[in-house]
């Protein structure tokens, strides 16, 4: 009978958070490269959305670790 790993869920959450942070950085780079194709309003909305995601992840990061 296999042992139950109590940290499995925690480790999976940490992996998901790291992947999400990497994706946010990629999205920010993409926005910087293609800023001319978006309207200022669209650019502001996307940046605000990414910032809120990043803030949430940073707050959650301290509680999980």
GROMACS .gro file of N, CA and C in nm:
model
  195
    1UNK      N    1   0.084  -0.117   0.000
    1UNK     CA    2   0.000   0.000   0.000
    1UNK      C    3   0.089   0.124   0.000
    2UNK      N    4   0.069   0.217  -0.097
    2UNK     CA    5   0.155   0.335  -0.105
    2UNK      C    6   0.130   0.432   0.010
    3UNK      N    7   0.235   0.502   0.047
    3UNK     CA    8   0.221   0.605   0.150
    3UNK      C    9   0.154   0.728   0.093
    4UNK      N   10   0.079   0.793   0.176
    4UNK     CA   11   0.013   0.917   0.136
    4UNK      C   12   0.110   1.033   0.156
    5UNK      N   13   0.134   1.106   0.049
    5UNK     CA   14   0.225   1.221   0.056
    5UNK      C   15   0.142   1.345   0.087
    6UNK      N   16   0.154   1.394   0.208
    6UNK     CA   17   0.077   1.510   0.251
    6UNK      C   18   0.119   1.639   0.184
    7UNK      N   19   0.238   1.643   0.128
    7UNK     CA   20   0.288   1.764   0.063
    7UNK      C   21   0.260   1.768  -0.086
    8UNK      N   22   0.198   1.665  -0.139
    8UNK     CA   23   0.176   1.657  -0.283
    8UNK      C   24   0.093   1.776  -0.332
    9UNK      N   25  -0.017   1.806  -0.264
    9UNK     CA   26  -0.103   1.918  -0.305
    9UNK      C   27  -0.027   2.050  -0.298
   10UNK      N   28   0.049   2.068  -0.192
   10UNK     CA   29   0.126   2.191  -0.175
   10UNK      C   30   0.228   2.206  -0.288
   11UNK      N   31   0.298   2.098  -0.320
   11UNK     CA   32   0.398   2.103  -0.426
   11UNK      C   33   0.336   2.131  -0.561
   12UNK      N   34   0.219   2.073  -0.587
   12UNK     CA   35   0.149   2.098  -0.713
   12UNK      C   36   0.105   2.244  -0.722
   13UNK      N   37   0.057   2.300  -0.612
   13UNK     CA   38   0.018   2.440  -0.610
   13UNK      C   39   0.137   2.531  -0.639
   14UNK      N   40   0.252   2.499  -0.579
   14UNK     CA   41   0.372   2.579  -0.602
   14UNK      C   42   0.416   2.572  -0.748
   15UNK      N   43   0.406   2.454  -0.809
   15UNK     CA   44   0.441   2.441  -0.951
   15UNK      C   45   0.347   2.524  -1.038
   16UNK      N   46   0.218   2.520  -1.007
   16UNK     CA   47   0.120   2.597  -1.083
   16UNK      C   48   0.148   2.747  -1.070
   17UNK      N   49   0.181   2.789  -0.949
   17UNK     CA   50   0.208   2.931  -0.926
   17UNK      C   51   0.332   2.975  -1.002
   18UNK      N   52   0.437   2.894  -1.003
   18UNK     CA   53   0.557   2.928  -1.077
   18UNK      C   54   0.530   2.936  -1.226
   19UNK      N   55   0.452   2.843  -1.278
   19UNK     CA   56   0.416   2.845  -1.419
   19UNK      C   57   0.334   2.970  -1.452
   20UNK      N   58   0.241   3.005  -1.366
   20UNK     CA   59   0.159   3.124  -1.388
   20UNK      C   60   0.244   3.250  -1.387
   21UNK      N   61   0.339   3.258  -1.295
   21UNK     CA   62   0.428   3.375  -1.289
   21UNK      C   63   0.511   3.384  -1.416
   22UNK      N   64   0.560   3.271  -1.466
   22UNK     CA   65   0.636   3.272  -1.591
   22UNK      C   66   0.549   3.320  -1.706
   23UNK      N   67   0.424   3.275  -1.710
   23UNK     CA   68   0.332   3.318  -1.816
   23UNK      C   69   0.303   3.467  -1.807
   24UNK      N   70   0.291   3.519  -1.687
   24UNK     CA   71   0.266   3.662  -1.670
   24UNK      C   72   0.384   3.741  -1.725
   25UNK      N   73   0.506   3.697  -1.696
   25UNK     CA   74   0.625   3.766  -1.747
   25UNK      C   75   0.630   3.761  -1.901
   26UNK      N   76   0.595   3.646  -1.958
   26UNK     CA   77   0.591   3.634  -2.105
   26UNK      C   78   0.486   3.729  -2.163
   27UNK      N   79   0.370   3.737  -2.097
   27UNK     CA   80   0.264   3.826  -2.145
   27UNK      C   81   0.307   3.972  -2.137
   28UNK      N   82   0.379   4.008  -2.030
   28UNK     CA   83   0.426   4.146  -2.017
   28UNK      C   84   0.526   4.179  -2.127
   29UNK      N   85   0.615   4.085  -2.159
   29UNK     CA   86   0.711   4.107  -2.268
   29UNK      C   87   0.638   4.121  -2.401
   30UNK      N   88   0.538   4.035  -2.423
   30UNK     CA   89   0.461   4.041  -2.546
   30UNK      C   90   0.389   4.176  -2.560
   31UNK      N   91   0.334   4.224  -2.449
   31UNK     CA   92   0.267   4.354  -2.451
   31UNK      C   93   0.365   4.466  -2.485
   32UNK      N   94   0.484   4.458  -2.428
   32UNK     CA   95   0.584   4.561  -2.454
   32UNK      C   96   0.621   4.563  -2.602
   33UNK      N   97   0.630   4.446  -2.664
   33UNK     CA   98   0.667   4.438  -2.804
   33UNK      C   99   0.554   4.483  -2.896
   34UNK      N  100   0.431   4.457  -2.858
   34UNK     CA  101   0.316   4.483  -2.946
   34UNK      C  102   0.226   4.593  -2.893
   35UNK      N  103   0.280   4.684  -2.817
   35UNK     CA  104   0.198   4.790  -2.757
   35UNK      C  105   0.135   4.880  -2.862
   36UNK      N  106   0.198   4.894  -2.977
   36UNK     CA  107   0.145   4.980  -3.082
   36UNK      C  108   0.017   4.929  -3.145
   37UNK      N  109  -0.011   4.802  -3.133
   37UNK     CA  110  -0.129   4.743  -3.197
   37UNK      C  111  -0.254   4.751  -3.109
   38UNK      N  112  -0.237   4.788  -2.983
   38UNK     CA  113  -0.352   4.798  -2.892
   38UNK      C  114  -0.384   4.944  -2.864
   39UNK      N  115  -0.509   4.968  -2.833
   39UNK     CA  116  -0.547   5.103  -2.794
   39UNK      C  117  -0.498   5.125  -2.651
   40UNK      N  118  -0.479   5.250  -2.612
   40UNK     CA  119  -0.434   5.277  -2.474
   40UNK      C  120  -0.526   5.218  -2.368
   41UNK      N  121  -0.657   5.219  -2.396
   41UNK     CA  122  -0.753   5.164  -2.300
   41UNK      C  123  -0.734   5.013  -2.286
   42UNK      N  124  -0.716   4.942  -2.398
   42UNK     CA  125  -0.694   4.798  -2.394
   42UNK      C  126  -0.565   4.766  -2.320
   43UNK      N  127  -0.462   4.843  -2.347
   43UNK     CA  128  -0.332   4.823  -2.284
   43UNK      C  129  -0.342   4.841  -2.132
   44UNK      N  130  -0.417   4.944  -2.091
   44UNK     CA  131  -0.435   4.970  -1.948
   44UNK      C  132  -0.510   4.854  -1.881
   45UNK      N  133  -0.615   4.804  -1.946
   45UNK     CA  134  -0.693   4.694  -1.890
   45UNK      C  135  -0.609   4.567  -1.875
   46UNK      N  136  -0.532   4.535  -1.976
   46UNK     CA  137  -0.450   4.413  -1.972
   46UNK      C  138  -0.343   4.425  -1.864
   47UNK      N  139  -0.278   4.540  -1.857
   47UNK     CA  140  -0.175   4.560  -1.755
   47UNK      C  141  -0.235   4.552  -1.614
   48UNK      N  142  -0.354   4.608  -1.596
   48UNK     CA  143  -0.420   4.602  -1.465
   48UNK      C  144  -0.454   4.458  -1.429
   49UNK      N  145  -0.500   4.382  -1.528
   49UNK     CA  146  -0.535   4.242  -1.503
   49UNK      C  147  -0.410   4.162  -1.464
   50UNK      N  148  -0.300   4.181  -1.536
   50UNK     CA  149  -0.177   4.110  -1.505
   50UNK      C  150  -0.123   4.150  -1.368
   51UNK      N  151  -0.135   4.279  -1.335
   51UNK     CA  152  -0.087   4.326  -1.205
   51UNK      C  153  -0.168   4.265  -1.091
   52UNK      N  154  -0.299   4.254  -1.110
   52UNK     CA  155  -0.382   4.195  -1.004
   52UNK      C  156  -0.351   4.047  -0.986
   53UNK      N  157  -0.325   3.977  -1.098
   53UNK     CA  158  -0.287   3.835  -1.089
   53UNK      C  159  -0.156   3.821  -1.014
   54UNK      N  160  -0.060   3.906  -1.049
   54UNK     CA  161   0.072   3.899  -0.986
   54UNK      C  162   0.061   3.929  -0.836
   55UNK      N  163  -0.019   4.027  -0.800
   55UNK     CA  164  -0.037   4.062  -0.660
   55UNK      C  165  -0.099   3.946  -0.583
   56UNK      N  166  -0.201   3.885  -0.642
   56UNK     CA  167  -0.267   3.771  -0.579
   56UNK      C  168  -0.168   3.656  -0.559
   57UNK      N  169  -0.085   3.628  -0.659
   57UNK     CA  170   0.010   3.519  -0.648
   57UNK      C  171   0.115   3.547  -0.542
   58UNK      N  172   0.160   3.672  -0.532
   58UNK     CA  173   0.259   3.706  -0.432
   58UNK      C  174   0.201   3.693  -0.291
   59UNK      N  175   0.074   3.730  -0.274
   59UNK     CA  176   0.009   3.716  -0.144
   59UNK      C  177  -0.011   3.569  -0.108
   60UNK      N  178  -0.051   3.490  -0.207
   60UNK     CA  179  -0.075   3.347  -0.186
   60UNK      C  180   0.056   3.273  -0.163
   61UNK      N  181   0.162   3.319  -0.228
   61UNK     CA  182   0.292   3.255  -0.218
   61UNK      C  183   0.338   3.247  -0.073
   62UNK      N  184   0.319   3.353   0.002
   62UNK     CA  185   0.360   3.354   0.141
   62UNK      C  186   0.279   3.260   0.228
   63UNK      N  187   0.154   3.237   0.193
   63UNK     CA  188   0.070   3.151   0.274
   63UNK      C  189   0.094   3.003   0.245
   64UNK      N  190   0.131   2.971   0.121
   64UNK     CA  191   0.153   2.830   0.085
   64UNK      C  192   0.289   2.783   0.134
   65UNK      N  193   0.392   2.864   0.113
   65UNK     CA  194   0.526   2.823   0.155
   65UNK      C  195   0.534   2.834   0.303
   0.00000   0.00000   0.00000
